[in-house]
Amino acid sequence: MSLINDNYLELEQRYLFAEVAARVSAFSEKNPEASIIRMGIGDVTQPLVPAVIQAMHKAVEECAHSETFRGYGPEPGYDFLRQAIVDNDYAGLGIKASEVFVSDGAKSDTGNIGDIFSANNVIGITDPVYPVYVDTNTMTGREIVLIPCNPGNGFTGDIPDRKLDIIYLCYPNNPTGAVITRDKLKAWVDYALANHSIIFYDAAYEAFIRDPLIPHSIYEIEGAKQCAIEFRSFSKTAGFTGIRCAFTVVPEQLTALSAQRKEISLNHLWDRRQSCKFNGASYISQRGAEAVYSPEGREQVKAVIDGYLDTASVIRNSLQKAGLNPTGGENSPYIWAQTPAGMPSWDFFDLLLERAGVVITPGAGFGQGGEGYFRVTAFNTKDKSLQAMEKLTELVKSL
Amino acid sequence: MSLINDNYLELEQRYLFAEVAARVSAFSEKNPEASIIRMGIGDVTQPLVPAVIQAMHKAVEECAHSETFRGYGPEPGYDFLRQAIVDNDYAGLGIKASEVFVSDGAKSDTGNIGDIFSANNVIGITDPVYPVYVDTNTMTGREIVLIPCNPGNGFTGDIPDRKLDIIYLCYPNNPTGAVITRDKLKAWVDYALANHSIIFYDAAYEAFIRDPLIPHSIYEIEGAKQCAIEFRSFSKTAGFTGIRCAFTVVPEQLTALSAQRKEISLNHLWDRRQSCKFNGASYISQRGAEAVYSPEGREQVKAVIDGYLDTASVIRNSLQKAGLNPTGGENSPYIWAQTPAGMPSWDFFDLLLERAGVVITPGAGFGQGGEGYFRVTAFNTKDKSLQAMEKLTELVKSL
């Protein structure tokens, strides 16, 4: 008699973005003529850059000939990519290629990383938050402690006064667009070292950082290699949301305890997990990712992100003028703003969709700390984003 | 204080094929001049067929232009691929597109599927077996019952006289190359229905079936939609080991019980798992997979598999002549044979590598039931395979 994992019954019936999509599609069916501007899901819209396209065509062509065909790759990724990551993203930080695990996405990695940890860990999650952290820990039945993020602490959470075993941090933040200073990140690292905790550092948006004072990697902070796993992705950096390539850094000196209080290497456990339950990212995607680090690739990708940042700035200014107190949108593709007059965020979502044809993401979808807020993304074109902001401003004025 | 998942300490230190690779690489280092013929890992060697290459070039090109660029796809796969799978692989079997979940690989799926089931299920695993089934359940701490497979039961196991909650079946089998008859598969389905068990049916090698009496899908058996999940892959069907695309079928009527003995839809749970911990297979891979079902694609792919089957037949005949009682190699790319004079299989592996430069996979790597056997794959070229069989035969004669 087979039994399900009962923890799944504790989940919301629908994943946040599935719920958003369902409401948009119900609206479209009822209003087939209505034009809709999507500022909701964090998906890129600009095409892949020429350096990546060229590399992927070449990789496809290699697969057409016996002499250059490649079958299974190494589960943790090809050396050409692991080395390019180390040389470019971690120059001077002492990260080794053997500490980099290439995968098909940061969503997979931030979800699957829980496999190597006990269900008994107490998890600290900043609130509001990307729902995957909460959902994947709910699926395992772990105790979750929410760490409130608000304007008072710059949306970076107060250092807890209780012991948490694992803490998720994401900066530049999804959904709030907040960045973290070096000092504040050091305070988190010091907390983790003092408590033998692990920080899961999601740096999926680091490519949007332009301020030289903001850290790109947690390993810029002393001691982080003893307490942190870092997640990165080519999705937002280089428009790979449909191509699927990301990576996770697990330093070799990083350990957690067994039930018998023995220090166990997490690099080894993650390698074992990935070797057993994963077969490597697509060769074509890995060659595309490698090209992101070529001189042309770097320049082309930077230009695309500059464009998104320009749009983000336009959105932030519009929301400021509309009196909705936006944060984010600098060093980040996300802008976080207050709903008009504290309206519940799903109500504002429905109203904005019905009256203006604009899709945002309601803050409550990111947890209780998101109630009264909404998230706007800068991934649509500048023109469409401007149009959407005009419609939104008009609606807000009319309320 | 963060704690690891202690179940990981129960695993073998190295995944089987990592161990094989390590021994081969140690040998190569000591004997840089030695030529090595690899008949070990089940990886394809023939390039991708023209229909697939063309489709992937086209998909790469689409990503280069705003009008055709695609970002995140639907987590369970694009409709164009789900529908092609249903129309071709499940014609007449009443499987719907909503029951097909496209992924990056059958290794991921057969590993991750455990997430939606309780750790308290008792797992039946045929022995010898693909090590991932054992390892992934060991990682969750589940009780595993081995179901002996031997020449007496045609390597298809005897129907158990105790209740097992979940049973893994893989036919055509890895590693034994055995196929299962419709009657025997019906006996397994009847057992599962009687015990409210779930069968995980791994049909990754179904494209090698040429005998019209052998079932390709478990859903050819009445009642299977109430008790089975089927896994398939483009890896062996179409040489996608480096491209990464596979799928899992979870029928909508399939249920398992909650702790409160409520029937819960597994299709819904798997959808929830995949939406939360996965972001879809690469668009380029999915377009490549779609092309496998085009008229040219089908013909081209069949020709490649015919080639592998021809090689399999040559290997089987050689092993027969060498007196090693092979099975498999018909309707399957794997040949399973006895080590000479019952030699322990890792000893035979080392001997064959050192004295003949031929790499096979030792049976013991697939579990205790594999001791005294070894697996040969038909994925190398016919020429190399013939050479390897000559060297092996010579060595066996000399013992």
Short mmCIF file of N, CA and C in Angstrom, two decimals, chain A residues 1-6 8-9 11-15 42-48 53 56-57 60-61 63-66 69 71-72 75 104 107-108 111-112 115-118 121 132 135-136 139 165 195-196 198 236 239 241-244 256-259 261 264 266 268-269 272-273 275-284, chain B residues 1-6 8-9 11-15 42-48 53 56-57 60-61 63-66 69-72 75 104 107-108 111-112 115-118 121 132 135-136 139 165 195-196 198 236 239 241-244 256-259 261 264 266 268-269 272-273 275-284:
data_model
loop_
_atom_site.label_atom_id
_atom_site.label_comp_id
_atom_site.label_asym_id
_atom_site.label_seq_id
_atom_site.Cartn_x
_atom_site.Cartn_y
_atom_site.Cartn_z
N MET A 1 0.85 -1.17 0.00
CA MET A 1 0.00 0.00 0.00
C MET A 1 0.89 1.23 0.00
N SER A 2 0.94 1.92 -1.11
CA SER A 2 1.91 3.01 -1.21
C SER A 2 1.37 4.27 -0.56
N LEU A 3 2.26 4.97 0.12
CA LEU A 3 1.91 6.17 0.87
C LEU A 3 2.60 7.39 0.29
N ILE A 4 1.87 8.49 0.25
CA ILE A 4 2.48 9.73 -0.24
C ILE A 4 3.31 10.40 0.86
N ASN A 5 4.08 11.38 0.44
CA ASN A 5 4.77 12.28 1.36
C ASN A 5 3.73 13.29 1.83
N ASP A 6 3.25 13.10 3.06
CA ASP A 6 2.16 13.93 3.58
C ASP A 6 2.49 15.42 3.68
N TYR A 8 3.41 17.23 1.46
CA TYR A 8 2.90 17.92 0.27
C TYR A 8 1.50 18.49 0.50
N LEU A 9 0.76 17.90 1.43
CA LEU A 9 -0.59 18.38 1.68
C LEU A 9 -0.57 19.74 2.39
N LEU A 11 1.24 22.23 1.36
CA LEU A 11 1.56 23.28 0.37
C LEU A 11 0.31 23.99 -0.11
N GLU A 12 0.50 25.23 -0.55
CA GLU A 12 -0.56 25.89 -1.28
C GLU A 12 -0.90 25.01 -2.48
N GLN A 13 -2.15 25.08 -2.91
CA GLN A 13 -2.56 24.23 -4.03
C GLN A 13 -1.80 24.56 -5.31
N ARG A 14 -1.50 25.85 -5.49
CA ARG A 14 -0.81 26.21 -6.72
C ARG A 14 0.43 27.04 -6.42
N TYR A 15 1.46 26.78 -7.17
CA TYR A 15 2.68 27.57 -7.11
C TYR A 15 2.33 29.00 -7.51
N GLY A 42 9.46 36.93 -13.45
CA GLY A 42 10.81 37.42 -13.65
C GLY A 42 11.49 36.76 -14.83
N ASP A 43 10.87 36.82 -15.97
CA ASP A 43 11.47 36.18 -17.14
C ASP A 43 12.02 37.23 -18.10
N VAL A 44 13.16 36.92 -18.66
CA VAL A 44 13.81 37.82 -19.60
C VAL A 44 13.05 37.85 -20.93
N THR A 45 13.28 38.90 -21.71
CA THR A 45 12.59 39.05 -23.00
C THR A 45 13.55 39.30 -24.14
N GLN A 46 14.78 39.73 -23.81
CA GLN A 46 15.73 40.03 -24.88
C GLN A 46 16.33 38.73 -25.41
N PRO A 47 16.57 38.67 -26.72
CA PRO A 47 17.15 37.45 -27.29
C PRO A 47 18.56 37.18 -26.75
N LEU A 48 19.03 35.97 -26.96
CA LEU A 48 20.39 35.62 -26.54
C LEU A 48 21.39 36.42 -27.36
N ILE A 53 24.78 32.52 -29.18
CA ILE A 53 24.13 31.87 -30.33
C ILE A 53 25.17 31.12 -31.17
N MET A 56 26.43 28.02 -29.45
CA MET A 56 25.45 26.92 -29.41
C MET A 56 25.28 26.28 -30.80
N HIS A 57 25.31 27.09 -31.85
CA HIS A 57 25.29 26.50 -33.20
C HIS A 57 26.49 25.56 -33.38
N VAL A 60 25.89 22.36 -31.49
CA VAL A 60 24.92 21.50 -32.20
C VAL A 60 25.64 20.77 -33.33
N GLU A 61 26.44 21.53 -34.07
CA GLU A 61 27.14 20.94 -35.21
C GLU A 61 28.11 19.84 -34.77
N CYS A 63 27.66 17.81 -32.47
CA CYS A 63 26.86 16.61 -32.16
C CYS A 63 26.46 15.86 -33.43
N ALA A 64 26.70 16.46 -34.59
CA ALA A 64 26.30 15.84 -35.85
C ALA A 64 27.37 14.92 -36.42
N HIS A 65 28.55 14.91 -35.80
CA HIS A 65 29.67 14.16 -36.37
C HIS A 65 30.33 13.26 -35.33
N SER A 66 30.61 12.03 -35.73
CA SER A 66 31.21 11.04 -34.82
C SER A 66 32.43 11.58 -34.09
N PHE A 69 31.13 14.28 -31.56
CA PHE A 69 29.92 13.98 -30.78
C PHE A 69 30.28 13.77 -29.31
N GLY A 71 28.57 12.34 -25.61
CA GLY A 71 27.45 11.71 -24.91
C GLY A 71 27.35 12.28 -23.50
N TYR A 72 27.25 11.40 -22.51
CA TYR A 72 27.19 11.87 -21.13
C TYR A 72 28.39 12.75 -20.83
N GLU A 75 28.90 14.70 -14.50
CA GLU A 75 27.72 15.21 -13.80
C GLU A 75 27.90 16.63 -13.26
N ASP A 104 21.17 22.44 -14.27
CA ASP A 104 20.17 22.94 -15.22
C ASP A 104 19.40 24.14 -14.69
N LYS A 107 16.76 27.03 -9.65
CA LYS A 107 15.55 26.54 -9.00
C LYS A 107 15.74 25.08 -8.60
N SER A 108 16.30 24.29 -9.50
CA SER A 108 16.61 22.89 -9.17
C SER A 108 17.58 22.84 -7.99
N GLY A 111 16.29 23.98 -4.62
CA GLY A 111 15.34 22.98 -4.14
C GLY A 111 16.03 21.70 -3.72
N ASN A 112 16.91 21.19 -4.56
CA ASN A 112 17.52 19.88 -4.32
C ASN A 112 18.57 19.88 -3.21
N ASP A 115 18.25 17.94 -0.02
CA ASP A 115 18.39 16.48 0.04
C ASP A 115 19.53 16.03 0.95
N ILE A 116 20.61 16.82 0.99
CA ILE A 116 21.80 16.36 1.73
C ILE A 116 21.76 16.79 3.20
N PHE A 117 20.69 17.47 3.59
CA PHE A 117 20.57 17.92 4.99
C PHE A 117 19.44 17.18 5.71
N SER A 118 19.60 17.07 7.00
CA SER A 118 18.59 16.41 7.83
C SER A 118 17.27 17.19 7.83
N ASN A 121 16.82 20.08 10.67
CA ASN A 121 17.37 21.43 10.72
C ASN A 121 16.24 22.46 10.82
N VAL A 132 10.01 29.28 -3.56
CA VAL A 132 10.62 27.95 -3.66
C VAL A 132 11.33 27.55 -2.36
N ASP A 135 8.52 26.42 0.01
CA ASP A 135 7.83 25.22 -0.45
C ASP A 135 8.72 23.98 -0.35
N THR A 136 9.98 24.09 -0.74
CA THR A 136 10.83 22.89 -0.73
C THR A 136 11.10 22.42 0.69
N MET A 139 7.96 20.70 1.91
CA MET A 139 7.90 19.34 1.34
C MET A 139 8.69 18.34 2.19
N ASP A 165 19.64 26.73 11.89
CA ASP A 165 20.67 25.82 11.35
C ASP A 165 21.05 26.18 9.91
N ASN A 195 27.31 29.96 15.10
CA ASN A 195 26.27 28.96 15.40
C ASN A 195 26.45 27.66 14.62
N HIS A 196 27.57 27.54 13.88
CA HIS A 196 27.77 26.39 12.98
C HIS A 196 26.54 26.22 12.08
N ILE A 198 24.62 27.05 8.25
CA ILE A 198 24.97 27.18 6.84
C ILE A 198 24.09 28.26 6.22
N LYS A 236 19.30 34.97 -15.60
CA LYS A 236 19.10 36.40 -15.63
C LYS A 236 20.37 37.10 -16.14
N GLY A 239 20.16 35.60 -20.07
CA GLY A 239 18.91 35.27 -20.75
C GLY A 239 18.69 33.79 -20.99
N THR A 241 16.85 31.61 -19.43
CA THR A 241 15.70 31.00 -18.75
C THR A 241 15.13 29.81 -19.53
N GLY A 242 15.25 29.84 -20.85
CA GLY A 242 14.79 28.71 -21.66
C GLY A 242 15.89 27.72 -22.02
N ILE A 243 17.13 28.10 -21.77
CA ILE A 243 18.29 27.29 -22.17
C ILE A 243 18.73 26.36 -21.05
N ARG A 244 18.59 26.82 -19.82
CA ARG A 244 18.83 26.05 -18.60
C ARG A 244 20.31 25.79 -18.34
N ALA A 256 29.03 19.95 7.66
CA ALA A 256 27.92 19.96 8.61
C ALA A 256 28.07 18.68 9.42
N LEU A 257 27.28 18.56 10.47
CA LEU A 257 27.49 17.44 11.40
C LEU A 257 26.59 16.25 11.09
N SER A 258 27.13 15.07 11.30
CA SER A 258 26.31 13.86 11.28
C SER A 258 25.63 13.73 12.64
N ALA A 259 24.71 12.77 12.74
CA ALA A 259 24.02 12.56 14.01
C ALA A 259 25.02 12.25 15.12
N ARG A 261 27.79 13.65 15.43
CA ARG A 261 28.60 14.86 15.61
C ARG A 261 29.96 14.79 14.93
N ILE A 264 31.14 16.37 8.34
CA ILE A 264 31.05 15.70 7.04
C ILE A 264 31.17 16.74 5.93
N LEU A 266 30.41 18.71 2.83
CA LEU A 266 29.20 18.94 2.03
C LEU A 266 29.51 18.89 0.53
N HIS A 268 31.45 16.77 -0.84
CA HIS A 268 31.37 15.34 -1.17
C HIS A 268 29.90 14.87 -1.24
N LEU A 269 29.10 15.29 -0.27
CA LEU A 269 27.69 14.85 -0.27
C LEU A 269 26.95 15.39 -1.49
N ARG A 272 27.87 13.48 -4.49
CA ARG A 272 27.20 12.17 -4.48
C ARG A 272 25.75 12.31 -4.91
N ARG A 273 25.09 13.36 -4.41
CA ARG A 273 23.69 13.60 -4.77
C ARG A 273 23.55 13.86 -6.27
N SER A 275 25.71 13.15 -8.71
CA SER A 275 26.11 11.99 -9.53
C SER A 275 24.98 10.98 -9.61
N CYS A 276 24.20 10.91 -8.55
CA CYS A 276 23.18 9.86 -8.46
C CYS A 276 21.85 10.28 -9.05
N LYS A 277 21.50 11.57 -8.93
CA LYS A 277 20.16 12.02 -9.31
C LYS A 277 20.17 13.02 -10.45
N PHE A 278 21.29 13.18 -11.12
CA PHE A 278 21.39 14.19 -12.17
C PHE A 278 22.42 13.70 -13.16
N ASN A 279 22.28 14.10 -14.41
CA ASN A 279 23.23 13.60 -15.41
C ASN A 279 23.91 14.72 -16.17
N GLY A 280 24.05 15.87 -15.52
CA GLY A 280 24.74 16.98 -16.17
C GLY A 280 23.78 17.86 -16.95
N ALA A 281 24.17 19.11 -17.15
CA ALA A 281 23.39 20.03 -17.98
C ALA A 281 23.69 19.73 -19.45
N SER A 282 22.79 20.14 -20.31
CA SER A 282 22.97 19.93 -21.75
C SER A 282 24.32 20.47 -22.22
N TYR A 283 25.00 19.69 -23.04
CA TYR A 283 26.28 20.12 -23.59
C TYR A 283 26.15 21.44 -24.33
N ILE A 284 25.06 21.58 -25.05
CA ILE A 284 24.83 22.81 -25.84
C ILE A 284 24.67 24.01 -24.91
N MET B 1 23.19 24.85 14.35
CA MET B 1 24.13 23.78 14.06
C MET B 1 23.52 22.90 12.98
N SER B 2 24.06 22.98 11.78
CA SER B 2 23.41 22.28 10.69
C SER B 2 23.80 20.81 10.64
N LEU B 3 22.82 19.99 10.35
CA LEU B 3 22.98 18.53 10.36
C LEU B 3 22.80 17.98 8.96
N ILE B 4 23.62 16.99 8.62
CA ILE B 4 23.47 16.36 7.30
C ILE B 4 22.35 15.32 7.34
N ASN B 5 21.97 14.88 6.17
CA ASN B 5 21.09 13.73 6.00
C ASN B 5 21.96 12.49 6.22
N ASP B 6 21.82 11.88 7.37
CA ASP B 6 22.70 10.76 7.75
C ASP B 6 22.57 9.54 6.83
N TYR B 8 22.98 9.44 3.86
CA TYR B 8 24.04 9.48 2.85
C TYR B 8 25.26 8.70 3.30
N LEU B 9 25.43 8.54 4.61
CA LEU B 9 26.61 7.80 5.10
C LEU B 9 26.48 6.31 4.83
N LEU B 11 25.66 5.13 1.91
CA LEU B 11 25.94 4.88 0.49
C LEU B 11 27.36 4.37 0.30
N GLU B 12 27.56 3.66 -0.80
CA GLU B 12 28.93 3.37 -1.23
C GLU B 12 29.63 4.70 -1.44
N GLN B 13 30.92 4.72 -1.22
CA GLN B 13 31.64 5.98 -1.33
C GLN B 13 31.58 6.56 -2.74
N ARG B 14 31.56 5.67 -3.73
CA ARG B 14 31.53 6.16 -5.11
C ARG B 14 30.42 5.50 -5.90
N TYR B 15 29.78 6.30 -6.73
CA TYR B 15 28.80 5.81 -7.67
C TYR B 15 29.51 4.83 -8.61
N GLY B 42 26.91 2.74 -20.37
CA GLY B 42 25.85 2.64 -21.37
C GLY B 42 25.67 3.95 -22.11
N ASP B 43 26.74 4.45 -22.69
CA ASP B 43 26.62 5.72 -23.40
C ASP B 43 26.69 5.49 -24.90
N VAL B 44 25.87 6.23 -25.61
CA VAL B 44 25.83 6.12 -27.06
C VAL B 44 27.09 6.73 -27.67
N THR B 45 27.37 6.37 -28.91
CA THR B 45 28.56 6.87 -29.60
C THR B 45 28.24 7.46 -30.97
N GLN B 46 27.09 7.10 -31.51
CA GLN B 46 26.73 7.60 -32.84
C GLN B 46 26.25 9.04 -32.75
N PRO B 47 26.58 9.86 -33.72
CA PRO B 47 26.14 11.26 -33.69
C PRO B 47 24.61 11.37 -33.77
N LEU B 48 24.11 12.54 -33.45
CA LEU B 48 22.68 12.78 -33.55
C LEU B 48 22.26 12.74 -35.01
N ILE B 53 19.47 17.42 -35.55
CA ILE B 53 20.44 18.52 -35.70
C ILE B 53 19.78 19.75 -36.32
N MET B 56 17.47 21.48 -33.92
CA MET B 56 18.17 22.21 -32.85
C MET B 56 18.82 23.48 -33.38
N HIS B 57 19.37 23.43 -34.59
CA HIS B 57 19.89 24.67 -35.19
C HIS B 57 18.77 25.70 -35.30
N VAL B 60 18.03 27.15 -31.90
CA VAL B 60 19.07 28.10 -31.49
C VAL B 60 18.82 29.44 -32.20
N GLU B 61 18.53 29.36 -33.49
CA GLU B 61 18.31 30.58 -34.26
C GLU B 61 17.11 31.37 -33.74
N CYS B 63 16.22 31.65 -30.79
CA CYS B 63 16.63 32.34 -29.56
C CYS B 63 17.42 33.60 -29.84
N ALA B 64 17.80 33.80 -31.10
CA ALA B 64 18.61 34.96 -31.46
C ALA B 64 17.76 36.18 -31.80
N HIS B 65 16.45 36.01 -31.89
CA HIS B 65 15.59 37.11 -32.34
C HIS B 65 14.43 37.35 -31.38
N SER B 66 14.16 38.61 -31.10
CA SER B 66 13.09 38.98 -30.16
C SER B 66 11.77 38.30 -30.46
N PHE B 69 12.23 34.52 -29.65
CA PHE B 69 12.93 34.13 -28.42
C PHE B 69 11.95 33.52 -27.41
N ARG B 70 12.38 32.49 -26.70
CA ARG B 70 11.55 31.91 -25.64
C ARG B 70 12.31 31.90 -24.32
N GLY B 71 11.65 32.35 -23.29
CA GLY B 71 12.26 32.31 -21.96
C GLY B 71 11.83 31.03 -21.23
N TYR B 72 11.35 31.18 -20.01
CA TYR B 72 10.86 30.01 -19.27
C TYR B 72 9.79 29.28 -20.08
N GLU B 75 6.87 24.21 -16.95
CA GLU B 75 7.69 23.23 -16.24
C GLU B 75 7.50 21.81 -16.75
N ASP B 104 14.76 16.67 -17.82
CA ASP B 104 16.13 16.66 -18.33
C ASP B 104 16.75 15.27 -18.30
N LYS B 107 17.34 9.70 -15.25
CA LYS B 107 18.07 9.54 -13.99
C LYS B 107 17.51 10.54 -12.97
N SER B 108 17.29 11.77 -13.40
CA SER B 108 16.67 12.76 -12.52
C SER B 108 15.29 12.28 -12.08
N GLY B 111 15.13 9.25 -9.81
CA GLY B 111 15.63 9.66 -8.49
C GLY B 111 14.65 10.56 -7.76
N ASN B 112 14.16 11.58 -8.46
CA ASN B 112 13.33 12.60 -7.80
C ASN B 112 11.91 12.12 -7.49
N ASP B 115 10.54 11.84 -4.01
CA ASP B 115 10.17 13.01 -3.20
C ASP B 115 8.69 13.02 -2.81
N ILE B 116 7.83 12.53 -3.70
CA ILE B 116 6.39 12.66 -3.43
C ILE B 116 5.84 11.48 -2.62
N PHE B 117 6.73 10.54 -2.28
CA PHE B 117 6.29 9.38 -1.50
C PHE B 117 6.87 9.41 -0.09
N SER B 118 6.15 8.79 0.82
CA SER B 118 6.59 8.69 2.21
C SER B 118 7.87 7.88 2.34
N ASN B 121 7.45 3.85 2.90
CA ASN B 121 7.14 2.80 1.93
C ASN B 121 8.25 1.75 1.91
N VAL B 132 21.03 3.45 -9.32
CA VAL B 132 20.34 4.67 -8.91
C VAL B 132 19.09 4.37 -8.08
N ASP B 135 20.39 3.53 -4.55
CA ASP B 135 21.03 4.67 -3.91
C ASP B 135 20.02 5.75 -3.52
N THR B 136 19.08 6.06 -4.41
CA THR B 136 18.16 7.16 -4.10
C THR B 136 17.22 6.77 -2.95
N MET B 139 19.22 7.03 0.24
CA MET B 139 19.33 8.44 0.64
C MET B 139 18.13 8.90 1.46
N ASP B 165 5.37 -1.82 -1.24
CA ASP B 165 4.57 -0.63 -1.56
C ASP B 165 4.91 -0.05 -2.92
N ASN B 195 -2.38 -5.13 -4.12
CA ASN B 195 -1.74 -4.63 -2.90
C ASN B 195 -1.72 -3.11 -2.80
N HIS B 196 -2.43 -2.45 -3.71
CA HIS B 196 -2.37 -0.98 -3.79
C HIS B 196 -0.91 -0.51 -3.79
N ILE B 198 2.58 0.70 -6.10
CA ILE B 198 2.89 1.44 -7.32
C ILE B 198 4.10 0.79 -7.99
N LYS B 236 18.80 6.98 -25.02
CA LYS B 236 19.20 5.80 -25.78
C LYS B 236 18.40 5.70 -27.07
N GLY B 239 20.06 9.10 -28.88
CA GLY B 239 21.42 9.58 -28.64
C GLY B 239 21.52 10.87 -27.86
N THR B 241 22.17 11.52 -24.75
CA THR B 241 22.82 11.46 -23.43
C THR B 241 23.48 12.78 -23.06
N GLY B 242 23.96 13.52 -24.05
CA GLY B 242 24.56 14.83 -23.78
C GLY B 242 23.59 15.99 -23.95
N ILE B 243 22.43 15.72 -24.54
CA ILE B 243 21.46 16.77 -24.86
C ILE B 243 20.44 16.96 -23.74
N ARG B 244 20.10 15.87 -23.06
CA ARG B 244 19.24 15.86 -21.88
C ARG B 244 17.78 16.12 -22.19
N ALA B 256 -2.12 7.42 -4.44
CA ALA B 256 -1.54 6.71 -3.30
C ALA B 256 -2.20 7.32 -2.07
N LEU B 257 -1.98 6.72 -0.92
CA LEU B 257 -2.73 7.12 0.26
C LEU B 257 -1.96 8.14 1.12
N SER B 258 -2.72 9.05 1.71
CA SER B 258 -2.16 9.92 2.74
C SER B 258 -2.15 9.16 4.05
N ALA B 259 -1.52 9.75 5.07
CA ALA B 259 -1.48 9.10 6.39
C ALA B 259 -2.91 8.86 6.90
N ARG B 261 -5.30 7.98 5.14
CA ARG B 261 -5.92 7.00 4.23
C ARG B 261 -6.85 7.64 3.20
N ILE B 264 -4.80 10.26 -2.85
CA ILE B 264 -4.25 11.53 -3.33
C ILE B 264 -3.72 11.32 -4.76
N LEU B 266 -1.42 11.37 -7.73
CA LEU B 266 0.03 11.46 -7.89
C LEU B 266 0.40 12.39 -9.04
N HIS B 268 -1.03 15.17 -9.65
CA HIS B 268 -1.02 16.50 -9.04
C HIS B 268 0.24 16.71 -8.19
N LEU B 269 0.60 15.70 -7.40
CA LEU B 269 1.79 15.85 -6.55
C LEU B 269 3.06 16.01 -7.38
N ARG B 272 3.26 19.39 -8.81
CA ARG B 272 3.66 20.34 -7.77
C ARG B 272 5.15 20.25 -7.51
N ARG B 273 5.68 19.03 -7.47
CA ARG B 273 7.12 18.85 -7.25
C ARG B 273 7.92 19.47 -8.39
N SER B 275 6.96 21.73 -10.64
CA SER B 275 6.79 23.19 -10.74
C SER B 275 7.68 23.90 -9.73
N CYS B 276 7.92 23.24 -8.62
CA CYS B 276 8.63 23.89 -7.52
C CYS B 276 10.14 23.68 -7.59
N LYS B 277 10.58 22.52 -8.07
CA LYS B 277 12.01 22.19 -8.01
C LYS B 277 12.65 22.02 -9.38
N PHE B 278 11.97 22.43 -10.43
CA PHE B 278 12.48 22.22 -11.78
C PHE B 278 11.92 23.33 -12.64
N ASN B 279 12.65 23.70 -13.69
CA ASN B 279 12.17 24.80 -14.52
C ASN B 279 12.03 24.43 -15.98
N GLY B 280 11.80 23.13 -16.24
CA GLY B 280 11.62 22.70 -17.62
C GLY B 280 12.95 22.28 -18.25
N ALA B 281 12.87 21.43 -19.27
CA ALA B 281 14.05 21.03 -20.02
C ALA B 281 14.39 22.15 -21.01
N SER B 282 15.62 22.19 -21.46
CA SER B 282 16.06 23.20 -22.42
C SER B 282 15.13 23.22 -23.65
N TYR B 283 14.78 24.42 -24.09
CA TYR B 283 13.93 24.56 -25.27
C TYR B 283 14.57 23.88 -26.47
N ILE B 284 15.87 24.03 -26.60
CA ILE B 284 16.59 23.45 -27.74
C ILE B 284 16.49 21.91 -27.69
#
